[in-house]
PDB file of C-alpha atoms in Angstrom:
ATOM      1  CA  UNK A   9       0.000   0.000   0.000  1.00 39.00           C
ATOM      2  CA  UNK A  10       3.258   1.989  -0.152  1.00 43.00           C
ATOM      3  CA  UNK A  11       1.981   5.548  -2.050  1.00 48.00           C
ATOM      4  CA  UNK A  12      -1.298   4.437  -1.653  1.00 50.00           C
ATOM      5  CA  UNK A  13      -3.545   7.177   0.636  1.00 55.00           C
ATOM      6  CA  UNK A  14      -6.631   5.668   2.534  1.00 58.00           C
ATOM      7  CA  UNK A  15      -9.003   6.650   4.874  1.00 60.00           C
ATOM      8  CA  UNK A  16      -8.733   5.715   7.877  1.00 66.00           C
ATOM      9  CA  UNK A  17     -12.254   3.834   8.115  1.00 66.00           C
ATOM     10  CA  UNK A  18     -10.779   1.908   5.226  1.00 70.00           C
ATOM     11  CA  UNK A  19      -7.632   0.793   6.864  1.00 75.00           C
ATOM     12  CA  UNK A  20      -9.669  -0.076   9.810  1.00 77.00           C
ATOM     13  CA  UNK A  21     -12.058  -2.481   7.390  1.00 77.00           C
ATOM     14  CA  UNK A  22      -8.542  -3.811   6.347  1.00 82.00           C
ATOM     15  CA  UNK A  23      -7.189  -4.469   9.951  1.00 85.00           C
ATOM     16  CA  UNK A  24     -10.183  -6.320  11.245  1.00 84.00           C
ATOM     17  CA  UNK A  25     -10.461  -8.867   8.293  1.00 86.00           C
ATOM     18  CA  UNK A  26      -6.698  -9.331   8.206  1.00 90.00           C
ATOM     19  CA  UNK A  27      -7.365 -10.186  12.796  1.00 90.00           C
ATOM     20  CA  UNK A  28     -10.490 -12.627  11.447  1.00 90.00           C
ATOM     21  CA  UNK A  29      -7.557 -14.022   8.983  1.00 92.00           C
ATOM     22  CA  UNK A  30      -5.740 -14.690  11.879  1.00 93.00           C
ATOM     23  CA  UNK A  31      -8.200 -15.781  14.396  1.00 92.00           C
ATOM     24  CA  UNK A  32      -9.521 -18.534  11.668  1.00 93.00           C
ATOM     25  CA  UNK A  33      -5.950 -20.222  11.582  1.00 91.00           C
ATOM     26  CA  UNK A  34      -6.265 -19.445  16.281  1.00 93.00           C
ATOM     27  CA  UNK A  35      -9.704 -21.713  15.675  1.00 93.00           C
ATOM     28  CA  UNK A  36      -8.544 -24.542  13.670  1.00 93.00           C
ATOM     29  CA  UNK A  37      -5.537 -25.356  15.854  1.00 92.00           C
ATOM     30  CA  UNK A  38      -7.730 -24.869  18.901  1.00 93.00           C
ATOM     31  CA  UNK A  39      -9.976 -27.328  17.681  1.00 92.00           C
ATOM     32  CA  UNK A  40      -6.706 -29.928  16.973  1.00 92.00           C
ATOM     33  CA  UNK A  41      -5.328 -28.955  20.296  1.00 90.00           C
ATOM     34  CA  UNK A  42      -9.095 -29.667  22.180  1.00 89.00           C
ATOM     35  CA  UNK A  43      -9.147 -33.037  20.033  1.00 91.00           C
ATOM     36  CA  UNK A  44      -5.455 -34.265  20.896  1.00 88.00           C
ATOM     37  CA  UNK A  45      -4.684 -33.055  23.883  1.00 88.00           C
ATOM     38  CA  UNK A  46      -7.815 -32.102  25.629  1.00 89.00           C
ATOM     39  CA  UNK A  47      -9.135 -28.883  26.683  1.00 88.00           C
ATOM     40  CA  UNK A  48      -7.165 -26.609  28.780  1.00 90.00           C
ATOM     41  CA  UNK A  49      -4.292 -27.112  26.109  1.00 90.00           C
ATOM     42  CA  UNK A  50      -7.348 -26.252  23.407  1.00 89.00           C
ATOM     43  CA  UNK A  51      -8.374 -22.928  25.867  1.00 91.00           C
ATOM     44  CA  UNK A  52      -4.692 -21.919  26.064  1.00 93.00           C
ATOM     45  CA  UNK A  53      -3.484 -22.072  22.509  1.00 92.00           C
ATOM     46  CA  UNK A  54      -7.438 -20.070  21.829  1.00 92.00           C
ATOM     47  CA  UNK A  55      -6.003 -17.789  24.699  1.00 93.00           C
ATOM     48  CA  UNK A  56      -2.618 -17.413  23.277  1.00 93.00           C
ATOM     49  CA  UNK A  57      -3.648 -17.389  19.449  1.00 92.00           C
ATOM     50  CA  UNK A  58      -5.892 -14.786  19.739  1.00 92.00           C
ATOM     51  CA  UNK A  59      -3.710 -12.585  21.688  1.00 92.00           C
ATOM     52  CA  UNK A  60      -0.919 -12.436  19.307  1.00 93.00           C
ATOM     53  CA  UNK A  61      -3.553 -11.855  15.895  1.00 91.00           C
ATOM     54  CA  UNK A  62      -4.638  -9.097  18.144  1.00 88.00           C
ATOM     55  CA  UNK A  63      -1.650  -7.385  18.368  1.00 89.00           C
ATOM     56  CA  UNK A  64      -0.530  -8.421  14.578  1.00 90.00           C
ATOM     57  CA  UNK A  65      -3.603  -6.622  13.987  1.00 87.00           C
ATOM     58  CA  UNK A  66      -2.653  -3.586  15.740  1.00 83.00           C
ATOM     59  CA  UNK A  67       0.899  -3.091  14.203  1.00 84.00           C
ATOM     60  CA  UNK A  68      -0.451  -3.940  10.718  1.00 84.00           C
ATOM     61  CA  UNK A  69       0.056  -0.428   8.636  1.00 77.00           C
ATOM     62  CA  UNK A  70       0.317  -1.132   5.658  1.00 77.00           C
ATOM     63  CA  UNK A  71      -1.428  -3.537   2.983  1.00 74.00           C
ATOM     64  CA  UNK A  72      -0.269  -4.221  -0.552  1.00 71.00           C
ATOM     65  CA  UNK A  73      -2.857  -3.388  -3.195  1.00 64.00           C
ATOM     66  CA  UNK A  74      -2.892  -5.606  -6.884  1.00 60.00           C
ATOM     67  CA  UNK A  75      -0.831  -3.873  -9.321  1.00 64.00           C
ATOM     68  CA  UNK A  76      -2.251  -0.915 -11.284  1.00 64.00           C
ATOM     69  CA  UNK A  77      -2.528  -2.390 -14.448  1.00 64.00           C
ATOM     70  CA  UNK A  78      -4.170  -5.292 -12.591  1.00 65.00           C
ATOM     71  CA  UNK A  79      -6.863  -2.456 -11.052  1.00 64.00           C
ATOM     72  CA  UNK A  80      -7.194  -0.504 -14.072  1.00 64.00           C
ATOM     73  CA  UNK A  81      -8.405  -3.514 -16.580  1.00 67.00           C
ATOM     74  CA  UNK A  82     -10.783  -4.512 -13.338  1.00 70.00           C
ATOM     75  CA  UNK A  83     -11.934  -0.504 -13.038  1.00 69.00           C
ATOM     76  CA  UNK A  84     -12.710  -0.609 -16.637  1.00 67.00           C
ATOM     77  CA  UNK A  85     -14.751  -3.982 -17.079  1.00 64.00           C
ATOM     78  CA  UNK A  86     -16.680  -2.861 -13.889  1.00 68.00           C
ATOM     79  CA  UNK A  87     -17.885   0.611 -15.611  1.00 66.00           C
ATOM     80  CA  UNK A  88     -18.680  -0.668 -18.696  1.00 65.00           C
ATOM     81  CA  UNK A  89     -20.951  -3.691 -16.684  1.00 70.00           C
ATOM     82  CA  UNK A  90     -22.409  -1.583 -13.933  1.00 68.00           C
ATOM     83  CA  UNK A  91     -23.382   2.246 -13.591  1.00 76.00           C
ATOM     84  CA  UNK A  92     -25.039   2.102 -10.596  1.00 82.00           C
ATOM     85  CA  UNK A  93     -23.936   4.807  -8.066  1.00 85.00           C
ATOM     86  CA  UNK A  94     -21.851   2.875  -5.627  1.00 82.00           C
ATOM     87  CA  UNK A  95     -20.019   1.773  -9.024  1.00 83.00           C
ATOM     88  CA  UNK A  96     -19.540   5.330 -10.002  1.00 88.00           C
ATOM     89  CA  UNK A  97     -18.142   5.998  -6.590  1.00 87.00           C
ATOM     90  CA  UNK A  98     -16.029   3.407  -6.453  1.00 83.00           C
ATOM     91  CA  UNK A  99     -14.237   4.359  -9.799  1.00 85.00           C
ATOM     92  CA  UNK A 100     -13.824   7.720  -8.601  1.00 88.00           C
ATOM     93  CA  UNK A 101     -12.378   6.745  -4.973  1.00 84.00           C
ATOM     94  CA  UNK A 102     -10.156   4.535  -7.112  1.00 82.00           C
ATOM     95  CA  UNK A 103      -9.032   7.009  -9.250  1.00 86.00           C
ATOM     96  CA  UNK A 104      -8.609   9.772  -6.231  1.00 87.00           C
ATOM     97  CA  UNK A 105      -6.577   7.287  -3.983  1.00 81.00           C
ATOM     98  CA  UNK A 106      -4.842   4.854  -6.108  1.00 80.00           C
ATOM     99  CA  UNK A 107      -3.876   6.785  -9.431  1.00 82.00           C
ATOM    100  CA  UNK A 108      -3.651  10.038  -7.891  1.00 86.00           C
ATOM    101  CA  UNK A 109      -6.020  11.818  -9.984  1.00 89.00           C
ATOM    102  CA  UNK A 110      -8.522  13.904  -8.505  1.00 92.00           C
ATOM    103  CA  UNK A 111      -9.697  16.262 -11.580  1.00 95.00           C
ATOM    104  CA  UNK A 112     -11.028  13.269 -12.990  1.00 92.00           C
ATOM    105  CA  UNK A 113     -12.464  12.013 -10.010  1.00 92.00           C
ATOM    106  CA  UNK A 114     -14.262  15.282  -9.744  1.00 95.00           C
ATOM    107  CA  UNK A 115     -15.287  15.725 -13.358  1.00 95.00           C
ATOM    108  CA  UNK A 116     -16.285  12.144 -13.317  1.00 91.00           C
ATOM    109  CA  UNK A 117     -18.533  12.739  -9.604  1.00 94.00           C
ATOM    110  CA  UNK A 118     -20.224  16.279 -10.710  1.00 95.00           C
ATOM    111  CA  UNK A 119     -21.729  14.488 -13.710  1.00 93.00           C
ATOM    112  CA  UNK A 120     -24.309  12.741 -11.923  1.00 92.00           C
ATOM    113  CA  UNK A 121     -24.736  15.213  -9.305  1.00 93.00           C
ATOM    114  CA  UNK A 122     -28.044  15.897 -11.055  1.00 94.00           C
ATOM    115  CA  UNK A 123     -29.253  12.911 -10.219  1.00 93.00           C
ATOM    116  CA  UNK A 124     -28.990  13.762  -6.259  1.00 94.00           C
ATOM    117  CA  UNK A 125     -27.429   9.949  -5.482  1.00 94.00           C
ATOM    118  CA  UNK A 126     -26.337  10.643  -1.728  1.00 94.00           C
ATOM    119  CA  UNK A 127     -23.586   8.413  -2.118  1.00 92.00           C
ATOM    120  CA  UNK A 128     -21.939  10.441  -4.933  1.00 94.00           C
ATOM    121  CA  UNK A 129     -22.757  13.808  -3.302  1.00 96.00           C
ATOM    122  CA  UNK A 130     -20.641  12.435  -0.449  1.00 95.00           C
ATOM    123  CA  UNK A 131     -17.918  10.851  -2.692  1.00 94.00           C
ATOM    124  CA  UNK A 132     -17.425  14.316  -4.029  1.00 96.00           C
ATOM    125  CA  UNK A 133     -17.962  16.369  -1.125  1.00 96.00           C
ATOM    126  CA  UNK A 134     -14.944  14.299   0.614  1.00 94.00           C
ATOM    127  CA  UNK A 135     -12.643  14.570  -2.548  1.00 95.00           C
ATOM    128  CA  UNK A 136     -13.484  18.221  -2.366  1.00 96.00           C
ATOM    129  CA  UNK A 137     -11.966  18.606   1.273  1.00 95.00           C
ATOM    130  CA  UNK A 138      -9.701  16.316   1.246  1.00 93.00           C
ATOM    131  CA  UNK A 139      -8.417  18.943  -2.020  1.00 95.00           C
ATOM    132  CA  UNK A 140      -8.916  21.626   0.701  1.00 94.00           C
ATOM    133  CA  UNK A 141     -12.144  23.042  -1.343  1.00 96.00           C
ATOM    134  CA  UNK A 142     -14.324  23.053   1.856  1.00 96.00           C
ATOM    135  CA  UNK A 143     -16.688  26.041   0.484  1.00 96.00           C
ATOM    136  CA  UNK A 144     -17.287  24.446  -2.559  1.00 97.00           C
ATOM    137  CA  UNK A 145     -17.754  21.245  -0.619  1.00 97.00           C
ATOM    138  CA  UNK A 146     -19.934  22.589   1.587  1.00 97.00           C
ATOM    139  CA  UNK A 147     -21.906  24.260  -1.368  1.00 97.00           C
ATOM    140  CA  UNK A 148     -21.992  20.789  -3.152  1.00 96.00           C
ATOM    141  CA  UNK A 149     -23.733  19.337   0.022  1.00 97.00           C
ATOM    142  CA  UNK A 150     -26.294  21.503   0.946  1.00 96.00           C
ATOM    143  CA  UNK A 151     -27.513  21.398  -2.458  1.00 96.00           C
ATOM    144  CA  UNK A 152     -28.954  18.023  -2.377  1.00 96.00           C
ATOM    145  CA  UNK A 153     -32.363  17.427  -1.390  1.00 96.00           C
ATOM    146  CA  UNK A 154     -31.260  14.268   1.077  1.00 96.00           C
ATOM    147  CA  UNK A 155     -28.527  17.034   2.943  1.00 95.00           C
ATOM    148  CA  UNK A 156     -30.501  16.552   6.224  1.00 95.00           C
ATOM    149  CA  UNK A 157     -31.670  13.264   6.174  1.00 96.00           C
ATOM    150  CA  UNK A 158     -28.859  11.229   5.251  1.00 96.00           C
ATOM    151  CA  UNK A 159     -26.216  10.872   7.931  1.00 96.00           C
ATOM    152  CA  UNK A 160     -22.804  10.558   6.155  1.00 94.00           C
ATOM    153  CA  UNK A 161     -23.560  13.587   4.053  1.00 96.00           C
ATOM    154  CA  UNK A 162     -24.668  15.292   7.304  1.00 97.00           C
ATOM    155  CA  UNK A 163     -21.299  14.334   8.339  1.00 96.00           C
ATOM    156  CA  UNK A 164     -19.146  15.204   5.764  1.00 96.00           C
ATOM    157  CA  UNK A 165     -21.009  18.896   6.105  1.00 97.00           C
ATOM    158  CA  UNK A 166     -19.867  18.625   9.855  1.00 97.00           C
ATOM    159  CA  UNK A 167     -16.370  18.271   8.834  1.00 96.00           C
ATOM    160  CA  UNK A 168     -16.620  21.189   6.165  1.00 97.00           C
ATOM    161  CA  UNK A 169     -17.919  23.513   8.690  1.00 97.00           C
ATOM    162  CA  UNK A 170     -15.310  21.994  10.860  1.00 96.00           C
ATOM    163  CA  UNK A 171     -13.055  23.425   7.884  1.00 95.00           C
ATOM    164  CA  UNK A 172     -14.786  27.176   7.304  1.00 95.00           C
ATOM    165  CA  UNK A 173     -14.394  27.385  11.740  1.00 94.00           C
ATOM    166  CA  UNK A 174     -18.109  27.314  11.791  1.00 96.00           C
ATOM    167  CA  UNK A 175     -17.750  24.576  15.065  1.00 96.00           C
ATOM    168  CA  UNK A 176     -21.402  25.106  16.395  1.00 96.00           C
ATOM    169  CA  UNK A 177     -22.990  24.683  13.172  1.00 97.00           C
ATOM    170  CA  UNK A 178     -20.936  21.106  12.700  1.00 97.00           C
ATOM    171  CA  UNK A 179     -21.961  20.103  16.180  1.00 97.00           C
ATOM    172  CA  UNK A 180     -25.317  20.252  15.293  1.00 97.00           C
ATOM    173  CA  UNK A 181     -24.843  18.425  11.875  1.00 97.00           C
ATOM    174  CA  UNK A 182     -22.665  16.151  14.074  1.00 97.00           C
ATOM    175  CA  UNK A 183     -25.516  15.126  16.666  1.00 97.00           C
ATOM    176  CA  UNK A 184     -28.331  15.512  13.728  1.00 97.00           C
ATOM    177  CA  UNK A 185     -26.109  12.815  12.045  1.00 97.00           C
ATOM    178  CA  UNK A 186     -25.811  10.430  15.238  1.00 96.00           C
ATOM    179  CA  UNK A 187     -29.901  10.614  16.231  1.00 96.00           C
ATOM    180  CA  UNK A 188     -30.857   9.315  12.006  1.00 96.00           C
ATOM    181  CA  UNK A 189     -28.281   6.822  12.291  1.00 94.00           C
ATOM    182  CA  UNK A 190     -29.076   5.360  15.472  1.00 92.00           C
ATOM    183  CA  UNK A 191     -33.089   5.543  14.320  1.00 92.00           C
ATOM    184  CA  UNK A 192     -32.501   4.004  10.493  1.00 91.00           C
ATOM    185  CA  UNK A 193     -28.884   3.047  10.833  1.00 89.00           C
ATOM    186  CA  UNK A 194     -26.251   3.822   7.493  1.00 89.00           C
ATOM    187  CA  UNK A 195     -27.502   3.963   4.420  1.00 85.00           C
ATOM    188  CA  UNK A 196     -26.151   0.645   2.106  1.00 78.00           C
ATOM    189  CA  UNK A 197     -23.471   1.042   0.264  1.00 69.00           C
ATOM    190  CA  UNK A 198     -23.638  -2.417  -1.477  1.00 68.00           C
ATOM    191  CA  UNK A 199     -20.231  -3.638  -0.043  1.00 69.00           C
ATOM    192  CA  UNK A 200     -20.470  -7.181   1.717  1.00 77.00           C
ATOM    193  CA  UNK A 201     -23.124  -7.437   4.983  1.00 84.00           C
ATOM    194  CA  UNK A 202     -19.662  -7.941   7.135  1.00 82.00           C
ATOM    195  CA  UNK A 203     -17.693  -5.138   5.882  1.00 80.00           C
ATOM    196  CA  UNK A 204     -20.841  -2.446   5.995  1.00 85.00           C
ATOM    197  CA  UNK A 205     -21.221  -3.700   9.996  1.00 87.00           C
ATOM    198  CA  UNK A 206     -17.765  -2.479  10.548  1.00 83.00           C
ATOM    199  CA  UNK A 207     -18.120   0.773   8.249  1.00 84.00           C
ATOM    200  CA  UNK A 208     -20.835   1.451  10.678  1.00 89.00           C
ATOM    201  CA  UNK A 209     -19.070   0.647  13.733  1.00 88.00           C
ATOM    202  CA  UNK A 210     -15.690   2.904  12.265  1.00 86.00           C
ATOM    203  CA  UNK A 211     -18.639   5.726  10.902  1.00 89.00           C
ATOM    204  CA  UNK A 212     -20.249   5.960  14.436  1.00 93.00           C
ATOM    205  CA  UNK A 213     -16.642   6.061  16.578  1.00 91.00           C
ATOM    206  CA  UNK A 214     -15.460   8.750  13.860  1.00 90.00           C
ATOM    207  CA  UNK A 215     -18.675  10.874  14.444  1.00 94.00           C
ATOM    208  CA  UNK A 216     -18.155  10.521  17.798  1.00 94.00           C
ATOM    209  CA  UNK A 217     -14.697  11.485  18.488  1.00 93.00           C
ATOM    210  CA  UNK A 218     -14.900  14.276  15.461  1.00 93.00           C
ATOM    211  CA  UNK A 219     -17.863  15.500  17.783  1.00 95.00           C
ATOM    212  CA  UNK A 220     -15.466  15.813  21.272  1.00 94.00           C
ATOM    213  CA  UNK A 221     -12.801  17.661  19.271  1.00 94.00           C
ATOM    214  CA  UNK A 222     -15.661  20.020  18.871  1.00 96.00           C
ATOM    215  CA  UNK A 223     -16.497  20.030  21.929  1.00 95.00           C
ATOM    216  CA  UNK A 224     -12.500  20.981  23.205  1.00 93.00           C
ATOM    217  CA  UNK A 225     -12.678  23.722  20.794  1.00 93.00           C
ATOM    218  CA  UNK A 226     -15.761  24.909  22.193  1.00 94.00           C
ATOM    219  CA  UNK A 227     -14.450  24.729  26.270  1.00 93.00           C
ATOM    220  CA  UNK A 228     -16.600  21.883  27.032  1.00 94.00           C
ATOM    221  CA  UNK A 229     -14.705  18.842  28.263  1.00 92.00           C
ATOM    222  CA  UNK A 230     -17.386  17.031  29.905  1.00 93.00           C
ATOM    223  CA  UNK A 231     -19.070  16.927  26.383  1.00 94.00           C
ATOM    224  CA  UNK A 232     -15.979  16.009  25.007  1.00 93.00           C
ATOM    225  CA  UNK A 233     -14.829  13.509  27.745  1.00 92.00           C
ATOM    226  CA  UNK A 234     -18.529  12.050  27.071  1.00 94.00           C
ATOM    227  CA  UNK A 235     -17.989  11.503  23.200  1.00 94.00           C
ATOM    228  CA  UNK A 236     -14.525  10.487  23.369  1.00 92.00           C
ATOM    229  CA  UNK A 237     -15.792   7.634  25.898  1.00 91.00           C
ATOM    230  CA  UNK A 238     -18.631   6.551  23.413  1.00 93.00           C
ATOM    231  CA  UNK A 239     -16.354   6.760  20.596  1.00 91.00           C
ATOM    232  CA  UNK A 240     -13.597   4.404  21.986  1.00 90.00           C
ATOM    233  CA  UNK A 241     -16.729   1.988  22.784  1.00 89.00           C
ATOM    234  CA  UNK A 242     -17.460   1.018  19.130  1.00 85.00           C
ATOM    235  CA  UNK A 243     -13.383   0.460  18.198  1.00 78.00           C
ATOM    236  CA  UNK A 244     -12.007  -2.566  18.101  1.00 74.00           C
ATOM    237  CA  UNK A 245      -8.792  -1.627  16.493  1.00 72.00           C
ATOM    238  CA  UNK A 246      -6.861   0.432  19.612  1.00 69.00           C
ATOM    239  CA  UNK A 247      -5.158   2.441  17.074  1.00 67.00           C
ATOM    240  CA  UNK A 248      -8.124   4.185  16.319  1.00 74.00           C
ATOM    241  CA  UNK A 249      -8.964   4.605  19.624  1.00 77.00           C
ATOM    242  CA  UNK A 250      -9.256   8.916  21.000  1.00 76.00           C
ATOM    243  CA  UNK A 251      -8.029  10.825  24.120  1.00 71.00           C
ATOM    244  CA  UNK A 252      -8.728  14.151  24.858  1.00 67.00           C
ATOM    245  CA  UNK A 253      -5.992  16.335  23.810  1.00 56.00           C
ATOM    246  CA  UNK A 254      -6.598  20.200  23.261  1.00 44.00           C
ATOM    247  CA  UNK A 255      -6.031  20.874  19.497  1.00 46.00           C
ATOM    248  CA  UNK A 256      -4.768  24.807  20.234  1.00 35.00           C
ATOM    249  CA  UNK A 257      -4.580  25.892  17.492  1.00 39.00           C
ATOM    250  CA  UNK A 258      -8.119  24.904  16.874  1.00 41.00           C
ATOM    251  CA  UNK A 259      -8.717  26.528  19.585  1.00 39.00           C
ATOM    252  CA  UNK A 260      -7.067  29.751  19.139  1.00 39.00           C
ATOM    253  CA  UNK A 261      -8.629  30.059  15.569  1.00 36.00           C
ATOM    254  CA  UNK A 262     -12.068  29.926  17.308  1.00 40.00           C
ATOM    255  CA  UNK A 263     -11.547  32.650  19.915  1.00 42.00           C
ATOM    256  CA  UNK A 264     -10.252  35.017  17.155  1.00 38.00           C
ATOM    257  CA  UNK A 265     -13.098  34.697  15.133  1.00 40.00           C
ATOM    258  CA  UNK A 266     -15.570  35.434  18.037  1.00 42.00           C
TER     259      UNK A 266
END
């Protein structure tokens, strides 16, 4: 994955199938162990195996993608078979983050921004800031009719006002984002049942922790002790796991401004 930029919800998809990898291999020799040499040698290699896929996982950085070439024949028989939206924004994420070319991942997202697919409006919107466009982002956003009743593009607005230093306006897109989700859950993205569970897990942790950093900008720490604490509840992975930590410059930028 060497040159290779993901997000970090990504990586975190990548960690826990690559501990599930591991944990398969812990299960089978448990099972050998229980059936040879009975069970508290089955319980402690379980114990043991576990432990160490755990902490495999945790050190695991970095994962080698297929080669370009490889991607690019598999990019282009996927477009020509299937323009569905999560298609579209998967050929634009891999153009973004594997062939490092976000023009055309733009030009390709704002065609079918008139047909107000939430998933592309998002795709673009966090191209947009991650290209440090947050106005147009932002603009981008609000313009679809599903801006406040869809949760990851109430999100992604969050983190563009997080962007423009507009912090109580993402806290409420922030919390707005939290209450749909926990009524209707995340919308379907049409990846595999397992890996949308732990999008949804990484989604809810991210909100969560993006929501205390708020909340240390804004002098509350009990807020942001709160949402740290809920956040670090839905991880897994412990390297995705938050403290609070006073971001001062954040900080500083917000009591100029007011």
């Amino acid at each position: 994955m060497q040159g290779v930029q993901f997000d970090s919800e990504i990586l975190y998809v990548q960690k826990l199938y690559y501990f599930l990898f591991l944990a398969t291999f812990t299960m089978l020799t448990c099972a050998i162990a229980f059936w040879r040499f009975g069970l508290n040698i089955g319980l402690l290699i379980l114990g043991g195996g576990l432990a160490i896929s755990y902490i495999a996982m945790f050190k695991k950085k970095n994962f080698s993608p297929p080669e370009k070439k490889i991607t690019a024949k598999r990019m282009a028989h996927a477009i020509s078979q299937d323009t569905s939206p999560v298609s579209i924004a998967r050929f634009a994420c891999q153009l973004y983050y594997y062939f490092h070319k976000p023009a055309q991942a733009i030009s390709l997202l704002e065609k079918f921004l008139p047909t107000h697919d939430p998933l592309l409006c998002m795709t673009l919107g966090d191209i947009l800031l991650k290209e440090g466009e947050a106005k147009r982002a932002l603009y981008v956003l609000r313009d679809n009719p599903y801006a406040l009743i869809d949760p990851l593009l109430l999100t992604t607005q969050g983190r563009a006002l997080i962007e423009i230093e507009k912090i109580p306006e993402a806290v409420r897109m922030f919390e707005r984002s939290l209450h749909i989700a926990k009524q209707n859950g995340f919308p379907r993205n049409g990846a595999h049942w397992l890996t949308q569970k732990f999008l949804a897990i990484s989604y809810t942790a991210s909100i969560h922790h993006t929501l205390a950093d708020c909340y240390v900008i804004l002098g509350n720490p009990p807020k942001a002790k709160h949402h740290y604490q809920a956040g670090n509840r839905f991880l897994f992975d412990l390297s995705l796991w938050r403290h609070q930590s006073e971001p001062i410059h954040s900080q500083q930028i917000y009591n100029k401004s007011h």
